[in-house]
Amino acid sequence: MTSPVIVVDHLSKTFQVAHKAPGLRGALSGLFSREYRAVEAVRAISFEVQEGELVGFLGPNGAGKTTTLKMLSGLLHPTSGQATVLGHVPWKRERSFQKRFTMVMGQRTQLWWDLPAWDSFLLNKEIFEIPEASFHRTVDELSTLLEIQDLLDVPVKKLSLGQRMKAELACSLLHEPSVLLLDEPTIGLDVVMQKKVREFILDYQKRRKATILLTSHNMEDIAELCSRVMLINHGQLLFDGALTEIQKQFGQGSLSEAMRAAFLAPRS
């Protein structure tokens, strides 16, 4: 049996957040001394993801989803606990690791706003040291799958939100990563574009046998893409199992209703 691609062992992240007393007096006192309070964003979560799995990572705003993905990508150091992705400790930021994963955040972009997407593609080609032949082959493949062949020379600021999201996906996958961390990849897109992005993600996962961890508030994303889901709230992992088990355990209504019941259920 092969080793898991993602291993998370009691991973925690605590932020120190400045606390200011209300009113003018509080503002003035904050100039000379500040008080801080600890906010536990992620609390000792543990899980594993096998090669080729597409797992939904779900929770309300502020649950700890994005913080977890940022630790798995190496953007944040944990307060405690351990994690490995592809056998690497993410926050060591080893070059060999960075060439094998990507993180896509639906509300942020790596595309240069005033330049065509093609220019950003060329920049990533140099950053990831992609061979010329491989680069052109991958661009042709991705642009065809995402239907953006005629948009690569258009300045990014002139693209629609859906077109930008597809160009963003293409740019993030030029180095053919085997692990994808997708944070709200369909946010803000219309129904038709959401469907196309979901189809692309599923196609990429099957073609590359990619391992994907996906966050989304869109239940259509989860229902169409994920057979396994993990639920997190207040930094704690509440559920990890088959999508069908959520409705069995927490009600026979819609998926959204079952998940709401799961988040509200008392914990032992």
Short mmCIF file of C-alpha atoms in Angstrom, two decimals:
data_model
loop_
_atom_site.label_atom_id
_atom_site.label_comp_id
_atom_site.label_asym_id
_atom_site.label_seq_id
_atom_site.Cartn_x
_atom_site.Cartn_y
_atom_site.Cartn_z
CA MET A 1 0.00 0.00 0.00
CA THR A 2 1.37 3.42 -0.96
CA SER A 3 1.99 6.14 1.61
CA PRO A 4 -0.56 8.97 1.94
CA VAL A 5 0.22 12.08 -0.09
CA ILE A 6 -0.97 14.45 2.68
CA VAL A 7 -0.44 13.60 6.35
CA VAL A 8 -1.62 15.97 9.08
CA ASP A 9 -0.89 15.11 12.72
CA HIS A 10 -2.36 17.28 15.50
CA LEU A 11 -1.76 20.44 13.49
CA SER A 12 -2.57 23.69 15.31
CA LYS A 13 -2.29 27.39 14.58
CA THR A 14 -2.78 30.19 17.11
CA PHE A 15 -2.68 33.86 16.18
CA GLN A 16 -1.93 36.71 18.56
CA VAL A 17 -4.51 39.39 17.81
CA ALA A 18 -4.29 42.95 19.14
CA HIS A 19 -7.18 43.90 21.42
CA LYS A 20 -8.20 47.56 21.67
CA ALA A 21 -10.55 49.01 24.24
CA PRO A 22 -13.48 50.93 22.73
CA GLY A 23 -13.64 54.70 22.42
CA LEU A 24 -11.09 57.49 22.27
CA ARG A 25 -9.42 56.44 25.50
CA GLY A 26 -8.88 52.96 24.11
CA ALA A 27 -7.42 54.38 20.91
CA LEU A 28 -5.00 56.62 22.83
CA SER A 29 -3.88 53.87 25.21
CA GLY A 30 -3.26 51.61 22.23
CA LEU A 31 -0.62 54.07 21.00
CA PHE A 32 1.57 53.32 24.03
CA SER A 33 0.73 49.74 24.98
CA ARG A 34 -1.18 46.96 23.32
CA GLU A 35 -2.95 43.96 24.72
CA TYR A 36 -3.13 40.75 22.75
CA ARG A 37 -5.42 37.76 22.88
CA ALA A 38 -4.81 34.31 21.49
CA VAL A 39 -7.11 33.11 18.71
CA GLU A 40 -6.99 29.39 17.96
CA ALA A 41 -7.64 29.16 14.23
CA VAL A 42 -6.84 25.43 13.96
CA ARG A 43 -6.94 23.03 16.91
CA ALA A 44 -4.96 19.79 16.76
CA ILE A 45 -6.52 18.39 13.58
CA SER A 46 -5.34 15.10 12.07
CA PHE A 47 -6.14 13.46 8.74
CA GLU A 48 -4.61 11.74 5.73
CA VAL A 49 -5.30 12.05 2.00
CA GLN A 50 -4.32 9.29 -0.40
CA GLU A 51 -2.97 9.70 -3.92
CA GLY A 52 -5.70 10.57 -6.43
CA GLU A 53 -8.32 11.51 -3.82
CA LEU A 54 -10.51 14.60 -4.28
CA VAL A 55 -11.60 15.62 -0.79
CA GLY A 56 -13.98 18.39 0.22
CA PHE A 57 -12.80 20.48 3.20
CA LEU A 58 -15.85 22.31 4.49
CA GLY A 59 -16.86 24.71 7.19
CA PRO A 60 -18.39 28.15 7.85
CA ASN A 61 -16.41 31.37 7.50
CA GLY A 62 -13.62 31.49 10.08
CA ALA A 63 -13.69 27.73 10.65
CA GLY A 64 -9.98 27.26 9.90
CA LYS A 65 -10.13 25.95 6.33
CA THR A 66 -7.91 28.53 4.63
CA THR A 67 -5.47 28.58 7.56
CA THR A 68 -5.05 24.83 7.19
CA LEU A 69 -4.45 25.12 3.44
CA LYS A 70 -1.91 27.87 4.01
CA MET A 71 0.02 25.64 6.40
CA LEU A 72 -0.09 22.76 3.91
CA SER A 73 1.23 25.09 1.20
CA GLY A 74 4.00 26.44 3.43
CA LEU A 75 2.65 29.98 3.63
CA LEU A 76 2.16 29.66 7.40
CA HIS A 77 4.13 27.90 10.12
CA PRO A 78 2.01 25.91 12.58
CA THR A 79 2.04 26.64 16.29
CA SER A 80 2.29 22.92 16.99
CA GLY A 81 1.84 19.57 15.29
CA GLN A 82 3.25 18.12 12.11
CA ALA A 83 2.32 17.79 8.44
CA THR A 84 3.86 16.41 5.29
CA VAL A 85 2.79 16.84 1.67
CA LEU A 86 4.44 14.53 -0.87
CA GLY A 87 6.87 13.58 1.87
CA HIS A 88 7.96 17.20 2.40
CA VAL A 89 7.42 19.49 5.38
CA PRO A 90 5.61 22.36 3.61
CA TRP A 91 6.95 25.28 5.65
CA LYS A 92 10.53 24.30 4.84
CA ARG A 93 9.65 25.51 1.33
CA GLU A 94 11.96 23.15 -0.47
CA ARG A 95 12.26 23.81 -4.19
CA SER A 96 11.48 20.18 -5.04
CA PHE A 97 8.20 20.45 -3.12
CA GLN A 98 7.13 23.78 -4.60
CA LYS A 99 7.40 22.33 -8.10
CA ARG A 100 4.88 19.60 -7.31
CA PHE A 101 1.92 21.44 -5.77
CA THR A 102 -0.22 24.47 -6.40
CA MET A 103 -2.67 26.55 -4.39
CA VAL A 104 -5.53 28.41 -6.04
CA MET A 105 -7.48 30.97 -4.02
CA GLY A 106 -10.68 32.13 -5.70
CA GLN A 107 -10.46 35.63 -4.26
CA ARG A 108 -6.81 36.24 -5.17
CA THR A 109 -4.90 36.09 -8.41
CA GLN A 110 -1.33 35.65 -9.57
CA LEU A 111 -2.11 37.12 -12.99
CA TRP A 112 -0.69 40.57 -13.73
CA TRP A 113 -3.71 42.89 -14.00
CA ASP A 114 -2.51 45.16 -16.81
CA LEU A 115 -0.82 42.44 -18.88
CA PRO A 116 -2.18 39.58 -20.97
CA ALA A 117 -2.42 36.20 -19.23
CA TRP A 118 0.25 34.94 -21.64
CA ASP A 119 2.84 37.18 -19.96
CA SER A 120 2.02 35.66 -16.56
CA PHE A 121 2.30 32.22 -18.13
CA LEU A 122 5.79 33.06 -19.39
CA LEU A 123 6.79 34.29 -15.94
CA ASN A 124 5.65 31.03 -14.34
CA LYS A 125 7.52 29.11 -17.02
CA GLU A 126 10.75 30.71 -15.80
CA ILE A 127 9.89 30.42 -12.09
CA PHE A 128 9.17 26.70 -12.35
CA GLU A 129 11.90 26.07 -14.95
CA ILE A 130 9.45 24.42 -17.35
CA PRO A 131 11.10 23.11 -20.55
CA GLU A 132 10.01 24.92 -23.71
CA ALA A 133 8.33 21.94 -25.38
CA SER A 134 6.55 20.91 -22.20
CA PHE A 135 5.35 24.48 -21.62
CA HIS A 136 3.76 24.85 -25.05
CA ARG A 137 2.19 21.39 -24.87
CA THR A 138 0.67 22.14 -21.45
CA VAL A 139 -0.58 25.59 -22.49
CA ASP A 140 -2.26 24.09 -25.55
CA GLU A 141 -3.87 21.36 -23.47
CA LEU A 142 -5.08 23.63 -20.65
CA SER A 143 -6.29 26.45 -22.89
CA THR A 144 -8.27 23.95 -24.97
CA LEU A 145 -9.86 22.30 -21.94
CA LEU A 146 -10.71 25.69 -20.41
CA GLU A 147 -11.72 27.28 -23.72
CA ILE A 148 -9.42 30.29 -23.37
CA GLN A 149 -7.35 29.94 -26.56
CA ASP A 150 -8.52 33.35 -27.84
CA LEU A 151 -8.08 35.12 -24.49
CA LEU A 152 -4.38 34.65 -23.77
CA ASP A 153 -3.38 37.91 -25.50
CA VAL A 154 -6.13 40.00 -23.85
CA PRO A 155 -5.14 42.14 -20.81
CA VAL A 156 -6.39 40.44 -17.65
CA LYS A 157 -8.31 43.55 -16.57
CA LYS A 158 -10.51 43.21 -19.67
CA LEU A 159 -11.51 39.61 -18.93
CA SER A 160 -14.73 38.68 -17.18
CA LEU A 161 -14.53 37.11 -13.73
CA GLY A 162 -15.15 33.66 -15.18
CA GLN A 163 -12.51 34.13 -17.87
CA ARG A 164 -9.99 35.33 -15.27
CA MET A 165 -10.71 32.32 -13.07
CA LYS A 166 -10.09 29.93 -15.94
CA ALA A 167 -6.86 31.74 -16.86
CA GLU A 168 -5.86 31.61 -13.20
CA LEU A 169 -6.40 27.85 -13.12
CA ALA A 170 -4.34 27.40 -16.27
CA CYS A 171 -1.50 29.53 -14.91
CA SER A 172 -1.47 27.55 -11.65
CA LEU A 173 -1.24 24.22 -13.46
CA LEU A 174 1.48 24.97 -16.01
CA HIS A 175 4.05 23.03 -13.99
CA GLU A 176 1.69 20.02 -13.87
CA PRO A 177 1.40 19.73 -10.07
CA SER A 178 0.33 16.47 -8.51
CA VAL A 179 -1.26 18.14 -5.45
CA LEU A 180 -3.88 20.91 -5.76
CA LEU A 181 -5.10 23.00 -2.84
CA LEU A 182 -8.22 24.78 -4.12
CA ASP A 183 -9.77 27.46 -1.92
CA GLU A 184 -13.21 28.50 -3.24
CA PRO A 185 -12.32 28.06 -6.94
CA THR A 186 -15.87 28.86 -8.16
CA ILE A 187 -16.61 31.83 -5.89
CA GLY A 188 -18.37 34.68 -7.70
CA LEU A 189 -18.90 32.72 -10.92
CA ASP A 190 -22.26 32.27 -12.63
CA VAL A 191 -23.90 28.85 -12.75
CA VAL A 192 -22.66 28.00 -16.25
CA MET A 193 -19.07 28.96 -15.46
CA GLN A 194 -19.16 27.07 -12.15
CA LYS A 195 -20.15 23.95 -14.05
CA LYS A 196 -17.30 24.37 -16.54
CA VAL A 197 -14.73 24.88 -13.78
CA ARG A 198 -15.99 21.80 -11.94
CA GLU A 199 -15.76 19.73 -15.12
CA PHE A 200 -12.21 20.93 -15.66
CA ILE A 201 -11.14 20.09 -12.09
CA LEU A 202 -12.58 16.59 -12.39
CA ASP A 203 -10.96 16.07 -15.79
CA TYR A 204 -7.56 17.22 -14.52
CA GLN A 205 -7.82 14.97 -11.48
CA LYS A 206 -8.57 11.93 -13.62
CA ARG A 207 -5.95 12.69 -16.27
CA ARG A 208 -3.12 13.37 -13.81
CA LYS A 209 -4.24 11.19 -10.89
CA ALA A 210 -3.92 14.42 -8.91
CA THR A 211 -4.59 14.68 -5.19
CA ILE A 212 -6.97 17.57 -4.50
CA LEU A 213 -8.14 19.25 -1.29
CA LEU A 214 -11.05 21.57 -2.06
CA THR A 215 -12.87 24.15 0.04
CA SER A 216 -16.18 25.58 -1.11
CA HIS A 217 -19.45 27.00 0.20
CA ASN A 218 -21.13 25.85 -3.00
CA MET A 219 -22.82 22.51 -2.34
CA GLU A 220 -22.94 21.84 -6.10
CA ASP A 221 -19.13 21.78 -6.09
CA ILE A 222 -19.10 19.23 -3.29
CA ALA A 223 -21.90 17.03 -4.60
CA GLU A 224 -20.37 16.77 -8.09
CA LEU A 225 -16.70 16.46 -7.16
CA CYS A 226 -16.24 14.90 -3.74
CA SER A 227 -17.06 11.45 -2.42
CA ARG A 228 -15.24 12.17 0.85
CA VAL A 229 -15.62 15.29 2.96
CA MET A 230 -14.11 16.72 6.12
CA LEU A 231 -16.06 19.19 8.24
CA ILE A 232 -14.23 21.75 10.36
CA ASN A 233 -15.62 24.39 12.73
CA HIS A 234 -13.92 26.59 15.32
CA GLY A 235 -10.66 24.99 14.24
CA GLN A 236 -11.74 21.46 15.14
CA LEU A 237 -12.31 18.56 12.78
CA LEU A 238 -15.90 17.40 13.32
CA PHE A 239 -16.36 14.78 10.63
CA ASP A 240 -14.24 12.86 8.14
CA GLY A 241 -15.93 10.34 5.91
CA ALA A 242 -18.10 9.61 2.92
CA LEU A 243 -20.37 12.37 1.69
CA THR A 244 -23.35 10.01 1.87
CA GLU A 245 -22.71 9.42 5.58
CA ILE A 246 -23.44 13.06 6.42
CA GLN A 247 -27.07 12.75 5.39
CA LYS A 248 -27.36 9.38 7.10
CA GLN A 249 -26.04 10.77 10.37
CA PHE A 250 -27.48 14.25 10.36
CA GLY A 251 -30.77 14.03 8.50
CA GLN A 252 -32.36 13.06 5.21
CA GLY A 253 -32.97 16.58 3.92
CA SER A 254 -30.75 18.45 1.48
CA LEU A 255 -26.99 18.24 1.72
CA SER A 256 -26.86 21.84 2.99
CA GLU A 257 -29.36 21.03 5.76
CA ALA A 258 -27.47 17.91 6.79
CA MET A 259 -24.20 19.85 7.01
CA ARG A 260 -25.84 22.61 9.01
CA ALA A 261 -27.08 19.97 11.46
CA ALA A 262 -23.58 18.50 11.64
CA PHE A 263 -22.05 21.87 12.57
CA LEU A 264 -24.73 22.46 15.23
CA ALA A 265 -24.64 18.97 16.72
CA PRO A 266 -23.28 18.83 20.31
CA ARG A 267 -19.77 17.46 20.69
CA SER A 268 -18.63 14.97 23.28
#
